[in-house]
Structure formats: structure tokens, C-alpha cells
GROMACS .gro file of C-alpha atoms in nm:
model
  246
    1MET     CA    1  -1.775  -1.940   0.773
    2ARG     CA    2  -1.424  -1.823   0.692
    3GLY     CA    3  -1.330  -1.555   0.444
    4VAL     CA    4  -0.996  -1.419   0.323
    5LEU     CA    5  -0.930  -1.051   0.257
    6TYR     CA    6  -0.614  -0.979   0.058
    7VAL     CA    7  -0.487  -0.626   0.122
    8SER     CA    8  -0.270  -0.495  -0.161
    9HIS     CA    9  -0.100  -0.156  -0.171
   10GLY     CA   10  -0.284   0.019  -0.453
   11SER     CA   11  -0.147   0.244  -0.726
   12ARG     CA   12  -0.232   0.529  -0.962
   13VAL     CA   13  -0.100   0.309  -1.241
   14ALA     CA   14  -0.378   0.090  -1.381
   15GLU     CA   15  -0.131  -0.175  -1.496
   16ALA     CA   16  -0.001  -0.211  -1.140
   17VAL     CA   17  -0.352  -0.265  -1.001
   18GLU     CA   18  -0.432  -0.523  -1.267
   19GLU     CA   19  -0.101  -0.701  -1.206
   20ALA     CA   20  -0.175  -0.723  -0.833
   21LYS     CA   21  -0.527  -0.853  -0.896
   22SER     CA   22  -0.403  -1.108  -1.146
   23PHE     CA   23  -0.136  -1.230  -0.904
   24ILE     CA   24  -0.383  -1.266  -0.617
   25GLU     CA   25  -0.626  -1.455  -0.841
   26LYS     CA   26  -0.349  -1.711  -0.901
   27VAL     CA   27  -0.323  -1.759  -0.525
   28LYS     CA   28  -0.698  -1.767  -0.459
   29VAL     CA   29  -0.739  -2.084  -0.666
   30GLN     CA   30  -0.486  -2.252  -0.437
   31ILE     CA   31  -0.698  -2.179  -0.127
   32ASP     CA   32  -0.992  -2.413  -0.081
   33ILE     CA   33  -1.255  -2.176   0.052
   34PRO     CA   34  -1.527  -1.986  -0.140
   35LEU     CA   35  -1.515  -1.644   0.027
   36GLN     CA   36  -1.208  -1.450  -0.089
   37GLU     CA   37  -1.192  -1.079  -0.169
   38ILE     CA   38  -0.927  -0.827  -0.277
   39CYS     CA   39  -0.894  -0.475  -0.139
   40PHE     CA   40  -0.638  -0.194  -0.141
   41LEU     CA   41  -0.473   0.032   0.114
   42GLU     CA   42  -0.482   0.349  -0.091
   43LEU     CA   43  -0.540   0.504  -0.434
   44THR     CA   44  -0.760   0.214  -0.549
   45SER     CA   45  -1.097   0.074  -0.454
   46PRO     CA   46  -1.235  -0.123  -0.285
   47ASN     CA   47  -1.067  -0.022   0.040
   48LEU     CA   48  -1.023  -0.250   0.340
   49SER     CA   49  -1.354  -0.159   0.501
   50GLN     CA   50  -1.544  -0.222   0.178
   51GLY     CA   51  -1.376  -0.559   0.134
   52PHE     CA   52  -1.445  -0.651   0.496
   53GLU     CA   53  -1.811  -0.556   0.468
   54LYS     CA   54  -1.849  -0.755   0.147
   55LEU     CA   55  -1.722  -1.070   0.319
   56VAL     CA   56  -1.956  -1.014   0.614
   57ALA     CA   57  -2.248  -0.968   0.374
   58GLN     CA   58  -2.161  -1.305   0.219
   59GLY     CA   59  -2.178  -1.472   0.560
   60ALA     CA   60  -1.819  -1.465   0.681
   61THR     CA   61  -1.787  -1.500   1.058
   62GLN     CA   62  -1.408  -1.546   1.056
   63ILE     CA   63  -1.194  -1.325   0.835
   64SER     CA   64  -0.825  -1.374   0.761
   65ILE     CA   65  -0.670  -1.041   0.665
   66VAL     CA   66  -0.360  -1.110   0.459
   67PRO     CA   67  -0.127  -0.821   0.367
   68VAL     CA   68   0.003  -0.848   0.012
   69LEU     CA   69   0.328  -0.682   0.117
   70LEU     CA   70   0.689  -0.789   0.080
   71LEU     CA   71   0.821  -0.661   0.413
   72SER     CA   72   0.703  -0.531   0.750
   73ALA     CA   73   0.678  -0.153   0.766
   74GLY     CA   74   0.431   0.124   0.844
   75HIS     CA   75   0.140  -0.022   0.650
   76TYR     CA   76   0.174  -0.352   0.831
   77PHE     CA   77   0.233  -0.215   1.180
   78LYS     CA   78   0.000   0.088   1.175
   79ASP     CA   79  -0.234   0.142   0.881
   80ILE     CA   80  -0.385  -0.204   0.843
   81PRO     CA   81  -0.428  -0.266   1.220
   82ALA     CA   82  -0.607   0.070   1.254
   83GLU     CA   83  -0.857  -0.030   0.986
   84ILE     CA   84  -0.898  -0.376   1.136
   85GLU     CA   85  -0.982  -0.221   1.472
   86GLU     CA   86  -1.238   0.007   1.310
   87ASN     CA   87  -1.411  -0.286   1.142
   88GLN     CA   88  -1.406  -0.501   1.453
   89LEU     CA   89  -1.596  -0.225   1.631
   90LYS     CA   90  -1.859  -0.232   1.356
   91PHE     CA   91  -1.873  -0.613   1.346
   92PRO     CA   92  -1.783  -0.734   1.697
   93ASN     CA   93  -1.905  -1.089   1.630
   94VAL     CA   94  -1.659  -1.144   1.345
   95GLU     CA   95  -1.333  -1.314   1.444
   96VAL     CA   96  -1.028  -1.165   1.271
   97SER     CA   97  -0.686  -1.322   1.216
   98TYR     CA   98  -0.409  -1.100   1.079
   99GLY     CA   99  -0.142  -1.252   0.860
  100GLN     CA  100   0.216  -1.147   0.797
  101PRO     CA  101   0.394  -0.996   0.497
  102LEU     CA  102   0.613  -1.234   0.301
  103GLY     CA  103   0.923  -1.122   0.489
  104VAL     CA  104   1.281  -1.231   0.424
  105GLN     CA  105   1.286  -1.577   0.268
  106ARG     CA  106   1.570  -1.748   0.089
  107ARG     CA  107   1.337  -1.872  -0.187
  108LEU     CA  108   1.233  -1.513  -0.259
  109THR     CA  109   1.594  -1.395  -0.265
  110SER     CA  110   1.663  -1.670  -0.517
  111VAL     CA  111   1.421  -1.491  -0.751
  112LEU     CA  112   1.671  -1.202  -0.763
  113LYS     CA  113   1.939  -1.448  -0.873
  114GLU     CA  114   1.704  -1.563  -1.150
  115ARG     CA  115   1.626  -1.208  -1.257
  116ILE     CA  116   1.999  -1.136  -1.297
  117ALA     CA  117   2.048  -1.458  -1.493
  118GLU     CA  118   1.749  -1.379  -1.717
  119THR     CA  119   1.932  -1.077  -1.856
  120GLY     CA  120   2.162  -1.320  -2.037
  121ILE     CA  121   2.462  -1.110  -1.930
  122LYS     CA  122   2.730  -1.280  -1.722
  123PRO     CA  123   2.850  -1.051  -1.443
  124ASN     CA  124   3.215  -0.949  -1.469
  125ASP     CA  125   3.445  -0.970  -1.169
  126ASP     CA  126   3.407  -0.595  -1.110
  127ALA     CA  127   3.028  -0.589  -1.159
  128LYS     CA  128   2.829  -0.380  -0.912
  129VAL     CA  129   2.487  -0.507  -0.809
  130LEU     CA  130   2.236  -0.261  -0.662
  131VAL     CA  131   1.942  -0.421  -0.480
  132ILE     CA  132   1.669  -0.157  -0.457
  133GLY     CA  133   1.410  -0.158  -0.179
  134ARG     CA  134   1.101   0.058  -0.162
  135GLY     CA  135   1.218   0.216   0.165
  136SER     CA  136   1.046   0.298   0.493
  137TYR     CA  137   1.097   0.502   0.809
  138ASN     CA  138   1.067   0.178   1.002
  139PRO     CA  139   1.420   0.049   1.077
  140GLN     CA  140   1.311  -0.310   1.014
  141THR     CA  141   1.303  -0.237   0.642
  142GLN     CA  142   1.677  -0.168   0.624
  143LYS     CA  143   1.751  -0.477   0.834
  144ASP     CA  144   1.543  -0.689   0.598
  145ILE     CA  145   1.694  -0.554   0.276
  146SER     CA  146   2.043  -0.601   0.421
  147ALA     CA  147   1.952  -0.961   0.508
  148ILE     CA  148   1.834  -1.013   0.150
  149ARG     CA  149   2.167  -0.878   0.023
  150ASP     CA  150   2.353  -1.123   0.249
  151GLN     CA  151   2.141  -1.411   0.119
  152LEU     CA  152   2.214  -1.305  -0.240
  153TYR     CA  153   2.586  -1.322  -0.163
  154ASP     CA  154   2.535  -1.677  -0.037
  155LEU     CA  155   2.334  -1.779  -0.344
  156THR     CA  156   2.568  -1.635  -0.607
  157GLU     CA  157   2.932  -1.573  -0.690
  158LEU     CA  158   2.876  -1.198  -0.704
  159ASN     CA  159   3.154  -0.993  -0.547
  160ASP     CA  160   2.997  -0.651  -0.491
  161ILE     CA  161   2.635  -0.607  -0.382
  162ASP     CA  162   2.499  -0.287  -0.232
  163VAL     CA  163   2.150  -0.193  -0.118
  164CYS     CA  164   1.969   0.134  -0.177
  165TYR     CA  165   1.618   0.273  -0.145
  166LEU     CA  166   1.358   0.471  -0.334
  167ALA     CA  167   1.212   0.663  -0.041
  168ALA     CA  168   1.224   0.738   0.332
  169CYS     CA  169   1.572   0.602   0.406
  170GLY     CA  170   1.917   0.589   0.255
  171PRO     CA  171   2.127   0.547   0.063
  172LYS     CA  172   1.902   0.673  -0.214
  173PHE     CA  173   1.891   0.481  -0.541
  174GLU     CA  174   1.996   0.784  -0.746
  175GLU     CA  175   2.302   0.843  -0.526
  176ALA     CA  176   2.404   0.477  -0.527
  177LEU     CA  177   2.375   0.455  -0.905
  178GLN     CA  178   2.578   0.774  -0.952
  179GLN     CA  179   2.850   0.645  -0.720
  180ALA     CA  180   2.863   0.315  -0.909
  181VAL     CA  181   2.897   0.502  -1.240
  182GLU     CA  182   3.173   0.725  -1.100
  183ALA     CA  183   3.357   0.417  -0.973
  184LYS     CA  184   3.368   0.301  -1.338
  185HIS     CA  185   3.237  -0.051  -1.284
  186SER     CA  186   3.218  -0.222  -1.621
  187GLN     CA  187   2.867  -0.343  -1.534
  188ILE     CA  188   2.598  -0.220  -1.296
  189PHE     CA  189   2.307  -0.458  -1.238
  190VAL     CA  190   2.002  -0.273  -1.108
  191VAL     CA  191   1.783  -0.525  -0.923
  192PRO     CA  192   1.447  -0.396  -0.794
  193TYR     CA  193   1.304  -0.572  -0.489
  194LEU     CA  194   0.957  -0.467  -0.600
  195TRP     CA  195   0.656  -0.695  -0.641
  196PHE     CA  196   0.454  -0.518  -0.910
  197THR     CA  197   0.498  -0.239  -1.160
  198GLY     CA  198   0.399   0.119  -1.080
  199ILE     CA  199   0.534   0.470  -1.024
  200LEU     CA  200   0.848   0.345  -0.848
  201GLU     CA  201   0.944   0.107  -1.125
  202GLN     CA  202   0.882   0.380  -1.381
  203HIS     CA  203   1.116   0.605  -1.184
  204ILE     CA  204   1.389   0.339  -1.180
  205ASP     CA  205   1.351   0.291  -1.554
  206SER     CA  206   1.369   0.663  -1.634
  207THR     CA  207   1.671   0.710  -1.406
  208VAL     CA  208   1.862   0.427  -1.570
  209ASN     CA  209   1.772   0.554  -1.917
  210SER     CA  210   1.900   0.902  -1.832
  211TYR     CA  211   2.260   0.773  -1.827
  212ASP     CA  212   2.483   0.766  -2.133
  213VAL     CA  213   2.805   0.628  -1.991
  214ASP     CA  214   3.073   0.369  -2.061
  215SER     CA  215   2.941   0.143  -1.785
  216ASP     CA  216   2.687  -0.117  -1.893
  217ILE     CA  217   2.378  -0.052  -1.676
  218ILE     CA  218   2.152  -0.358  -1.679
  219LEU     CA  219   1.800  -0.321  -1.540
  220CYS     CA  220   1.656  -0.648  -1.413
  221HIS     CA  221   1.287  -0.739  -1.401
  222ARG     CA  222   1.079  -0.695  -1.086
  223LEU     CA  223   0.975  -0.995  -0.874
  224GLY     CA  224   0.637  -1.017  -1.048
  225HIS     CA  225   0.429  -1.334  -1.069
  226HIS     CA  226   0.710  -1.578  -0.992
  227LYS     CA  227   0.581  -1.907  -0.852
  228TYR     CA  228   0.785  -1.866  -0.533
  229LEU     CA  229   0.596  -1.548  -0.448
  230GLN     CA  230   0.268  -1.725  -0.518
  231HIS     CA  231   0.370  -2.007  -0.285
  232ALA     CA  232   0.483  -1.763  -0.019
  233LEU     CA  233   0.154  -1.572  -0.020
  234ARG     CA  234  -0.043  -1.897  -0.018
  235ASP     CA  235   0.153  -2.006   0.288
  236ARG     CA  236   0.076  -1.677   0.464
  237VAL     CA  237  -0.294  -1.738   0.403
  238LEU     CA  238  -0.277  -2.094   0.533
  239GLU     CA  239  -0.090  -1.977   0.842
  240THR     CA  240  -0.393  -1.771   0.936
  241PHE     CA  241  -0.595  -2.093   0.924
  242GLU     CA  242  -0.339  -2.266   1.147
  243LEU     CA  243  -0.312  -2.534   0.879
  244VAL     CA  244   0.031  -2.462   0.735
  245ASN     CA  245   0.252  -2.770   0.724
  246GLN     CA  246   0.536  -2.782   0.973
   0.00000   0.00000   0.00000
């Protein structure tokens, strides 16, 4: 019997945990199997081992482990595989398939275009757009965020899009925003490439609110529960079943 274990990041912010759970519940109803559980990498319970054991206790003999992550970085390459290995040692008769993060997809980048449009503010010719990634020491993260920026250029008529990060790599968000303010752009669109709310979004919000300048700084909404992200996660689950449509 097959089970699915969704592995979300976890957060100290209760709203972020509830948002992640609510999102995953929307995807679970699109997957036609009874055994589906949610777990977290850190800061929140249940953890991966607890989720794995719960599926085994319910009779799962095949478990699809699906990372609820936007991009490939340390959690995907190191942390989750280490926990998978630990659980496979405890349950050697359980077959495990490991899914992929959502990755760079044009349909997901199009959500950023929507988030800018939702502000109701038409970008001026000199508008600066800052796409903000979480950041990682893994170089793939910067490649992916840069690819997302290039896709956003293709999808829009925006003239000036930069990328920046909240942690681990540069340029830092705070530095990029300060440079944009000093350059006296009439508008600065701050576009978080974040899935759910949490400490990082709170930091972006407080940083933006700390400015009292002539530039119009417009903070866009996070990716959130958009249907394209639901579809993308559903597809990642189905890929682990080898049933995704070609």
C-alpha cells in the first residue's frame, strides 16, 4: 500500500505552519490514495521520522516522500536524504521514492507577474523590481533565482529586475533595497519568492516599513495558495508514482 509524506519546512510562526498545512490539504484531495501525512523539517512537529512511522503503522509499504520546497538546496540534498536513510534502516521492507522540489517553472514565475499586477500600480519606465529569494549556500539557488528573473523579463514589459536574498548568499535584500532607494527610482516593487508567511516575510515587511523616502516602495504578496503552486506540488507527487502525464 502506498503512502505520501509531505515534508514542509516548519516555522516558529503558528500562522506559517497553519498556512502550510492548509495548502497541503488542498493538494491531498487531488491525490487519489488514502494514506497521506504531513511532517516538518524543523521547529514544528511531527518530524519526518514521526510522519514516516505513522504511515508504516497504517500499513504503508511504499512511501513517496515529497519535499514541500520551492527550490533545491541544503534541505533537499542533505537533510531530508539523511532522515530517509535513517528510516530505511528502521523499516528495510518499506520502499521509498523521493520527489523533487517545485524548481524553476514558467507557470510559477507567472505568479510573480500576477502579484505585481494585484497591487493595482502600473510600473513606471524607471521602476525597479527586486525579486527576493530565501538564499542558500548551495550555488544552485542563485542559478535558479536568476533563471526566474530571466523568465519574469520574458513574461512582462519590466525594464529593470534584480535579484537579492535574505540569507546565506548575496546580494542581501537590505543592501539591494538601499541601493534602489539611493538610485531614486520612482517605484520599487519588492517581490518575495516565498511560499508561506513566517519570520522572513515579517523581516521584509519591517524593512520596507522602515523607509520614509520619495520612492514608492510597493510590497507584493507572497506566492501563497495560488492554484499553479497546488498543481505543481500535485505533479511532484504523481511523478513519484510514475503516473504523471507526458
